[in-house]
mmCIF file of C-alpha atoms and ligand atoms in Angstrom:
data_model
loop_
_atom_site.group_PDB
_atom_site.id
_atom_site.type_symbol
_atom_site.label_atom_id
_atom_site.label_comp_id
_atom_site.label_asym_id
_atom_site.label_seq_id
_atom_site.Cartn_x
_atom_site.Cartn_y
_atom_site.Cartn_z
ATOM 1 C CA MET A 1 100.424 44.037 170.717
ATOM 2 C CA GLU A 2 97.035 44.833 172.224
ATOM 3 C CA MET A 3 94.152 44.950 169.742
ATOM 4 C CA PHE A 4 91.825 47.917 170.034
ATOM 5 C CA SER A 5 88.098 47.873 169.335
ATOM 6 C CA LYS A 6 87.107 51.391 170.390
ATOM 7 C CA ALA A 7 88.477 54.919 170.417
ATOM 8 C CA ILE A 8 87.232 58.034 172.179
ATOM 9 C CA VAL A 9 87.648 61.245 170.207
ATOM 10 C CA ARG A 10 86.446 64.822 170.558
ATOM 11 C CA ALA A 11 86.490 67.274 167.667
ATOM 12 C CA PRO A 12 88.142 70.640 168.372
ATOM 13 C CA SER A 13 85.862 73.455 169.484
ATOM 14 C CA GLU A 14 85.717 76.817 167.711
ATOM 15 C CA ASN A 15 88.041 78.373 170.271
ATOM 16 C CA PHE A 16 90.642 75.636 169.802
ATOM 17 C CA ALA A 17 93.247 78.352 169.113
ATOM 18 C CA ASP A 18 92.845 79.614 172.716
ATOM 19 C CA GLY A 19 94.461 76.429 174.069
ATOM 20 C CA LEU A 20 97.971 76.078 175.386
ATOM 21 C CA THR A 21 100.971 76.000 173.134
ATOM 22 C CA SER A 22 104.716 76.354 173.485
ATOM 23 C CA VAL A 23 105.540 76.420 169.803
ATOM 24 C CA ASP A 24 105.614 79.378 167.480
ATOM 25 C CA LEU A 25 104.003 77.941 164.378
ATOM 26 C CA GLY A 26 101.147 80.403 164.010
ATOM 27 C CA VAL A 27 97.445 80.348 164.833
ATOM 28 C CA PRO A 28 95.614 77.156 163.847
ATOM 29 C CA VAL A 29 92.826 77.478 161.289
ATOM 30 C CA PHE A 30 89.717 75.990 162.849
ATOM 31 C CA GLU A 31 88.131 74.711 159.613
ATOM 32 C CA THR A 32 91.384 72.974 158.641
ATOM 33 C CA ALA A 33 91.676 71.440 162.101
ATOM 34 C CA LEU A 34 88.178 70.022 161.684
ATOM 35 C CA VAL A 35 89.064 68.493 158.326
ATOM 36 C CA GLN A 36 92.259 66.990 159.761
ATOM 37 C CA HIS A 37 90.358 65.652 162.745
ATOM 38 C CA ARG A 38 87.787 64.044 160.454
ATOM 39 C CA SER A 39 90.559 62.303 158.472
ATOM 40 C CA TYR A 40 92.052 61.100 161.738
ATOM 41 C CA CYS A 41 88.694 59.622 162.768
ATOM 42 C CA GLU A 42 88.299 57.944 159.377
ATOM 43 C CA ALA A 43 91.762 56.437 159.741
ATOM 44 C CA LEU A 44 90.825 54.947 163.107
ATOM 45 C CA VAL A 45 87.727 53.405 161.581
ATOM 46 C CA ARG A 46 89.894 51.943 158.827
ATOM 47 C CA CYS A 47 92.001 50.327 161.570
ATOM 48 C CA GLY A 48 88.882 48.507 162.748
ATOM 49 C CA VAL A 49 87.871 50.524 165.800
ATOM 50 C CA SER A 50 84.458 52.013 166.475
ATOM 51 C CA LEU A 51 84.400 55.646 167.509
ATOM 52 C CA ILE A 52 82.937 57.147 170.643
ATOM 53 C CA GLU A 53 82.574 60.790 169.672
ATOM 54 C CA LEU A 54 82.292 63.358 172.455
ATOM 55 C CA ASN A 55 80.829 66.792 171.771
ATOM 56 C CA PRO A 56 83.291 69.649 171.282
ATOM 57 C CA ASP A 57 83.671 71.562 174.544
ATOM 58 C CA PRO A 58 84.472 75.282 174.277
ATOM 59 C CA ASN A 59 84.953 75.447 178.070
ATOM 60 C CA TYR A 60 88.190 73.571 177.466
ATOM 61 C CA PRO A 61 89.928 74.594 174.236
ATOM 62 C CA ASP A 62 92.506 71.802 174.687
ATOM 63 C CA SER A 63 89.882 69.117 175.217
ATOM 64 C CA THR A 64 90.310 67.667 171.729
ATOM 65 C CA PHE A 65 93.520 66.168 173.186
ATOM 66 C CA VAL A 66 91.539 63.488 175.011
ATOM 67 C CA GLU A 67 94.530 61.230 175.589
ATOM 68 C CA ASP A 68 95.711 63.360 178.500
ATOM 69 C CA THR A 69 92.645 62.663 180.614
ATOM 70 C CA ALA A 70 92.826 58.894 181.135
ATOM 71 C CA ILE A 71 94.952 55.754 180.929
ATOM 72 C CA LEU A 72 92.992 52.864 179.488
ATOM 73 C CA THR A 73 94.033 49.235 179.497
ATOM 74 C CA GLU A 74 92.222 45.962 178.995
ATOM 75 C CA LYS A 75 92.276 45.467 182.771
ATOM 76 C CA CYS A 76 91.764 48.908 184.298
ATOM 77 C CA ALA A 77 90.996 52.549 183.653
ATOM 78 C CA VAL A 78 92.614 55.443 185.479
ATOM 79 C CA ILE A 79 91.370 59.034 185.311
ATOM 80 C CA THR A 80 94.350 61.372 185.310
ATOM 81 C CA LEU A 81 94.771 64.818 186.810
ATOM 82 C CA PRO A 82 96.146 66.958 183.972
ATOM 83 C CA GLY A 83 99.095 69.083 185.019
ATOM 84 C CA ALA A 84 97.897 72.277 183.311
ATOM 85 C CA PRO A 85 95.323 73.997 185.584
ATOM 86 C CA SER A 86 93.258 75.078 182.561
ATOM 87 C CA ARG A 87 92.773 71.399 181.664
ATOM 88 C CA SER A 88 92.035 69.772 185.002
ATOM 89 C CA GLY A 89 88.230 70.054 184.536
ATOM 90 C CA GLU A 90 88.403 67.951 181.365
ATOM 91 C CA ILE A 91 88.346 64.805 183.475
ATOM 92 C CA LEU A 92 84.709 65.282 184.530
ATOM 93 C CA SER A 93 83.111 64.492 181.190
ATOM 94 C CA MET A 94 85.709 61.799 180.537
ATOM 95 C CA SER A 95 84.812 60.057 183.809
ATOM 96 C CA GLU A 96 81.138 60.104 182.809
ATOM 97 C CA THR A 97 81.943 58.582 179.439
ATOM 98 C CA LEU A 98 84.267 55.906 180.792
ATOM 99 C CA ALA A 99 81.794 54.850 183.477
ATOM 100 C CA LYS A 100 79.763 53.366 180.613
ATOM 101 C CA TYR A 101 82.619 51.074 179.608
ATOM 102 C CA TYR A 102 84.441 50.206 182.840
ATOM 103 C CA ASP A 103 82.962 48.841 186.072
ATOM 104 C CA LYS A 104 85.513 50.686 188.130
ATOM 105 C CA LEU A 105 87.509 53.853 187.553
ATOM 106 C CA ALA A 106 90.595 54.738 189.567
ATOM 107 C CA SER A 107 91.586 58.400 189.889
ATOM 108 C CA VAL A 108 94.848 60.178 190.488
ATOM 109 C CA GLU A 109 94.426 62.576 193.421
ATOM 110 C CA PRO A 110 96.242 65.811 194.339
ATOM 111 C CA PRO A 111 99.056 66.567 194.895
ATOM 112 C CA GLY A 112 99.628 64.090 192.097
ATOM 113 C CA MET A 113 99.343 65.323 188.542
ATOM 114 C CA ILE A 114 99.670 63.371 185.360
ATOM 115 C CA ASP A 115 98.949 63.768 181.650
ATOM 116 C CA GLY A 116 98.209 60.701 179.545
ATOM 117 C CA GLY A 117 100.740 61.967 177.017
ATOM 118 C CA ASP A 118 103.442 61.027 179.508
ATOM 119 C CA VAL A 119 102.407 57.395 179.627
ATOM 120 C CA CYS A 120 103.748 54.961 177.062
ATOM 121 C CA GLN A 121 102.470 51.391 177.100
ATOM 122 C CA ILE A 122 104.965 48.790 175.927
ATOM 123 C CA ASP A 123 103.071 45.500 176.016
ATOM 124 C CA ASN A 124 102.663 44.773 179.746
ATOM 125 C CA HIS A 125 104.995 47.529 180.874
ATOM 126 C CA PHE A 126 104.275 51.237 181.273
ATOM 127 C CA LEU A 127 106.928 53.877 180.912
ATOM 128 C CA ILE A 128 105.855 57.040 182.735
ATOM 129 C CA GLY A 129 107.574 60.348 182.039
ATOM 130 C CA ILE A 130 108.138 62.877 184.798
ATOM 131 C CA SER A 131 107.635 66.200 183.031
ATOM 132 C CA ASP A 132 106.258 69.685 183.628
ATOM 133 C CA ARG A 133 102.789 68.061 183.476
ATOM 134 C CA THR A 134 103.423 64.852 185.420
ATOM 135 C CA ASN A 135 104.984 64.834 188.856
ATOM 136 C CA GLU A 136 106.501 62.005 190.875
ATOM 137 C CA ASP A 137 103.468 61.677 193.069
ATOM 138 C CA GLY A 138 101.143 61.303 190.085
ATOM 139 C CA ALA A 139 103.475 58.775 188.476
ATOM 140 C CA ARG A 140 103.629 56.788 191.722
ATOM 141 C CA GLN A 141 99.840 56.729 192.065
ATOM 142 C CA LEU A 142 99.453 55.562 188.484
ATOM 143 C CA SER A 143 102.113 52.872 188.991
ATOM 144 C CA ASN A 144 100.217 51.574 192.020
ATOM 145 C CA PHE A 145 96.998 51.251 190.020
ATOM 146 C CA LEU A 146 98.786 49.591 187.118
ATOM 147 C CA ASN A 147 100.767 47.225 189.318
ATOM 148 C CA ALA A 148 97.566 46.149 191.084
ATOM 149 C CA ALA A 149 96.157 45.266 187.656
ATOM 150 C CA GLY A 150 99.199 43.125 186.860
ATOM 151 C CA PHE A 151 101.326 45.538 184.817
ATOM 152 C CA THR A 152 104.862 46.667 185.523
ATOM 153 C CA SER A 153 106.004 50.277 185.266
ATOM 154 C CA SER A 154 109.048 52.508 185.429
ATOM 155 C CA HIS A 155 109.559 56.238 185.554
ATOM 156 C CA ILE A 156 111.765 58.336 183.344
ATOM 157 C CA ASP A 157 112.610 61.965 184.025
ATOM 158 C CA ILE A 158 112.334 64.002 180.843
ATOM 159 C CA ARG A 159 112.498 67.465 182.390
ATOM 160 C CA ASP A 160 115.990 68.036 181.038
ATOM 161 C CA THR A 161 115.197 66.555 177.665
ATOM 162 C CA CYS A 162 114.746 69.937 176.085
ATOM 163 C CA GLY A 163 111.720 70.630 174.018
ATOM 164 C CA LEU A 164 109.555 67.655 174.946
ATOM 165 C CA LEU A 165 106.121 68.532 176.304
ATOM 166 C CA HIS A 166 105.312 64.903 177.039
ATOM 167 C CA LEU A 167 107.189 61.612 177.037
ATOM 168 C CA LYS A 168 105.272 60.495 173.971
ATOM 169 C CA SER A 169 106.301 63.650 172.116
ATOM 170 C CA GLY A 170 109.611 61.832 171.832
ATOM 171 C CA ILE A 171 108.838 58.130 171.804
ATOM 172 C CA SER A 172 106.316 55.661 170.409
ATOM 173 C CA TYR A 173 106.053 51.919 170.807
ATOM 174 C CA LEU A 174 105.636 50.351 167.398
ATOM 175 C CA GLY A 175 105.107 46.758 168.561
ATOM 176 C CA GLU A 176 107.578 43.953 167.794
ATOM 177 C CA ASN A 177 109.873 45.225 170.565
ATOM 178 C CA ARG A 178 110.595 48.364 168.566
ATOM 179 C CA LEU A 179 110.655 51.958 169.772
ATOM 180 C CA LEU A 180 110.601 55.024 167.562
ATOM 181 C CA VAL A 181 112.612 57.561 169.549
ATOM 182 C CA THR A 182 114.160 61.005 169.131
ATOM 183 C CA ASN A 183 117.886 61.471 169.583
ATOM 184 C CA ALA A 184 117.214 63.962 172.381
ATOM 185 C CA LEU A 185 115.443 61.276 174.401
ATOM 186 C CA ALA A 186 117.516 58.245 173.418
ATOM 187 C CA GLY A 187 120.754 60.095 174.238
ATOM 188 C CA PRO A 188 120.407 60.376 178.021
ATOM 189 C CA HIS A 189 118.213 57.301 178.544
ATOM 190 C CA GLU A 190 118.740 53.599 178.112
ATOM 191 C CA PHE A 191 116.242 51.523 176.272
ATOM 192 C CA ASP A 192 117.987 48.204 176.725
ATOM 193 C CA GLY A 193 116.562 45.238 174.936
ATOM 194 C CA PHE A 194 114.657 47.251 172.333
ATOM 195 C CA GLU A 195 115.319 47.838 168.698
ATOM 196 C CA LEU A 196 115.465 51.626 168.377
ATOM 197 C CA VAL A 197 114.348 53.425 165.253
ATOM 198 C CA ASP A 198 115.829 56.884 165.538
ATOM 199 C CA VAL A 199 114.119 60.100 164.559
ATOM 200 C CA PRO A 200 116.414 62.787 163.172
ATOM 201 C CA GLU A 201 116.243 66.213 164.816
ATOM 202 C CA ALA A 202 114.528 67.896 161.885
ATOM 203 C CA GLU A 203 111.699 65.347 162.003
ATOM 204 C CA GLU A 204 111.083 65.209 165.762
ATOM 205 C CA TYR A 205 107.361 65.733 165.462
ATOM 206 C CA ALA A 206 107.127 62.386 163.646
ATOM 207 C CA ALA A 207 108.223 60.548 166.808
ATOM 208 C CA ASN A 208 104.632 60.611 167.973
ATOM 209 C CA CYS A 209 102.735 58.016 166.007
ATOM 210 C CA ILE A 210 100.241 55.319 166.963
ATOM 211 C CA ARG A 211 100.039 51.658 166.212
ATOM 212 C CA VAL A 212 96.379 50.733 165.900
ATOM 213 C CA ASN A 213 95.849 47.065 165.146
ATOM 214 C CA ASP A 214 97.428 46.370 161.735
ATOM 215 C CA TYR A 215 98.221 49.997 160.918
ATOM 216 C CA LEU A 216 100.575 52.732 161.967
ATOM 217 C CA LEU A 217 99.113 56.245 161.929
ATOM 218 C CA PHE A 218 101.846 58.640 161.080
ATOM 219 C CA ALA A 219 102.160 62.435 160.610
ATOM 220 C CA ALA A 220 102.537 63.467 156.966
ATOM 221 C CA GLY A 221 105.561 65.432 155.809
ATOM 222 C CA PHE A 222 108.442 63.584 157.463
ATOM 223 C CA SER A 223 110.000 61.581 154.674
ATOM 224 C CA LYS A 224 113.105 60.248 156.436
ATOM 225 C CA VAL A 225 111.131 58.617 159.231
ATOM 226 C CA ARG A 226 108.431 57.525 156.816
ATOM 227 C CA ASN A 227 110.976 55.713 154.646
ATOM 228 C CA LYS A 228 112.396 53.888 157.665
ATOM 229 C CA LEU A 229 108.969 52.727 158.775
ATOM 230 C CA ASP A 230 108.072 51.767 155.247
ATOM 231 C CA THR A 231 111.207 49.652 154.972
ATOM 232 C CA LEU A 232 110.312 47.935 158.244
ATOM 233 C CA GLY A 233 107.078 46.846 156.603
ATOM 234 C CA TYR A 234 104.457 48.859 158.487
ATOM 235 C CA ASN A 235 101.080 49.642 156.919
ATOM 236 C CA LEU A 236 101.285 53.398 157.163
ATOM 237 C CA ILE A 237 98.358 55.801 157.157
ATOM 238 C CA GLU A 238 99.731 59.311 156.777
ATOM 239 C CA LEU A 239 97.716 62.124 158.270
ATOM 240 C CA GLU A 240 97.987 65.893 157.962
ATOM 241 C CA MET A 241 98.467 67.237 161.479
ATOM 242 C CA SER A 242 99.627 70.832 160.901
ATOM 243 C CA GLU A 243 96.857 72.533 162.886
ATOM 244 C CA PHE A 244 97.291 70.254 165.914
ATOM 245 C CA GLN A 245 101.066 70.603 165.760
ATOM 246 C CA LYS A 246 100.568 74.375 166.179
ATOM 247 C CA MET A 247 98.928 73.592 169.534
ATOM 248 C CA ASP A 248 101.614 71.112 170.645
ATOM 249 C CA GLY A 249 99.428 68.111 169.922
ATOM 250 C CA GLY A 250 100.439 64.892 168.202
ATOM 251 C CA LEU A 251 98.599 61.910 166.799
ATOM 252 C CA SER A 252 98.394 59.987 170.043
ATOM 253 C CA CYS A 253 96.738 62.855 171.941
ATOM 254 C CA LEU A 254 93.692 62.929 169.723
ATOM 255 C CA SER A 255 92.242 59.624 170.893
ATOM 256 C CA LEU A 256 91.971 57.169 173.742
ATOM 257 C CA ARG A 257 92.142 53.690 172.344
ATOM 258 C CA PHE A 258 90.920 50.605 174.168
HETATM 259 C C1 CIR B 1 98.453 71.130 175.952
HETATM 260 O O1 CIR B 1 99.408 71.907 176.037
HETATM 261 O O2 CIR B 1 98.020 70.514 176.917
HETATM 262 C C2 CIR B 1 97.808 70.941 174.593
HETATM 263 N N1 CIR B 1 97.849 72.153 173.856
HETATM 264 C C3 CIR B 1 98.492 69.831 173.828
HETATM 265 C C4 CIR B 1 98.382 68.505 174.492
HETATM 266 C C5 CIR B 1 99.008 67.423 173.717
HETATM 267 N N2 CIR B 1 98.779 66.165 174.314
HETATM 268 C C6 CIR B 1 99.567 65.125 174.200
HETATM 269 O O3 CIR B 1 100.640 65.221 173.613
HETATM 270 N N3 CIR B 1 99.201 63.999 174.783
#
């Protein structure tokens, strides 16, 4: 599995609660979100990455979910075009930041749209979800960039997989040829050749976790999935994510690792 040395993060802004959400879990408490975000950053540092911390941006209440704005690999960087109109401007500051780390940035152009949350890297292969935020044109453009850099890719339509905002809301690559996947996603789709670790319906939110070097960052409060991962021998770092969950965000969305 790829080793990461850096991660881009952006703390939530005071108007974080004005962002988009499709869940009915109440209004997030800003101060608690900040504390949870700080713990998340500390966990990344513990994994051995150095942080690139962007300033909170109240012009974009969803901009703490930096993952949606770019796809970063060891060979190329692609600026996305987020599918929610209120988020499309988030790519400007991300492009400026990434220009410091990559010689060349590719960009998805209209009518393509794509959110990084729909892109799951599995070693040298990228699984791209077609969702309400990512259309076929955006997925095709991203595939072209990735293929030119030597990666393979495939597309998976999740629009009928009820309840998933993004592909990675329902699946995570754990390394070692293992996928953590919800029943709702694994049911209609084949993941041949992988060992599947299934996520029970009541713990769906736990399907979004991130492997960072020797650790697995994992949302606290989901004991069935936690026990499975523990038994498989992962070094788990459990993180409170309640305030981000209220805004439809998972662990992966809060950073761009590279
Ligand atoms: C949104 O709806 O765009 C944000 N409230 C949540 C984005 C979560 N991002 C992700 O899963 N990659």
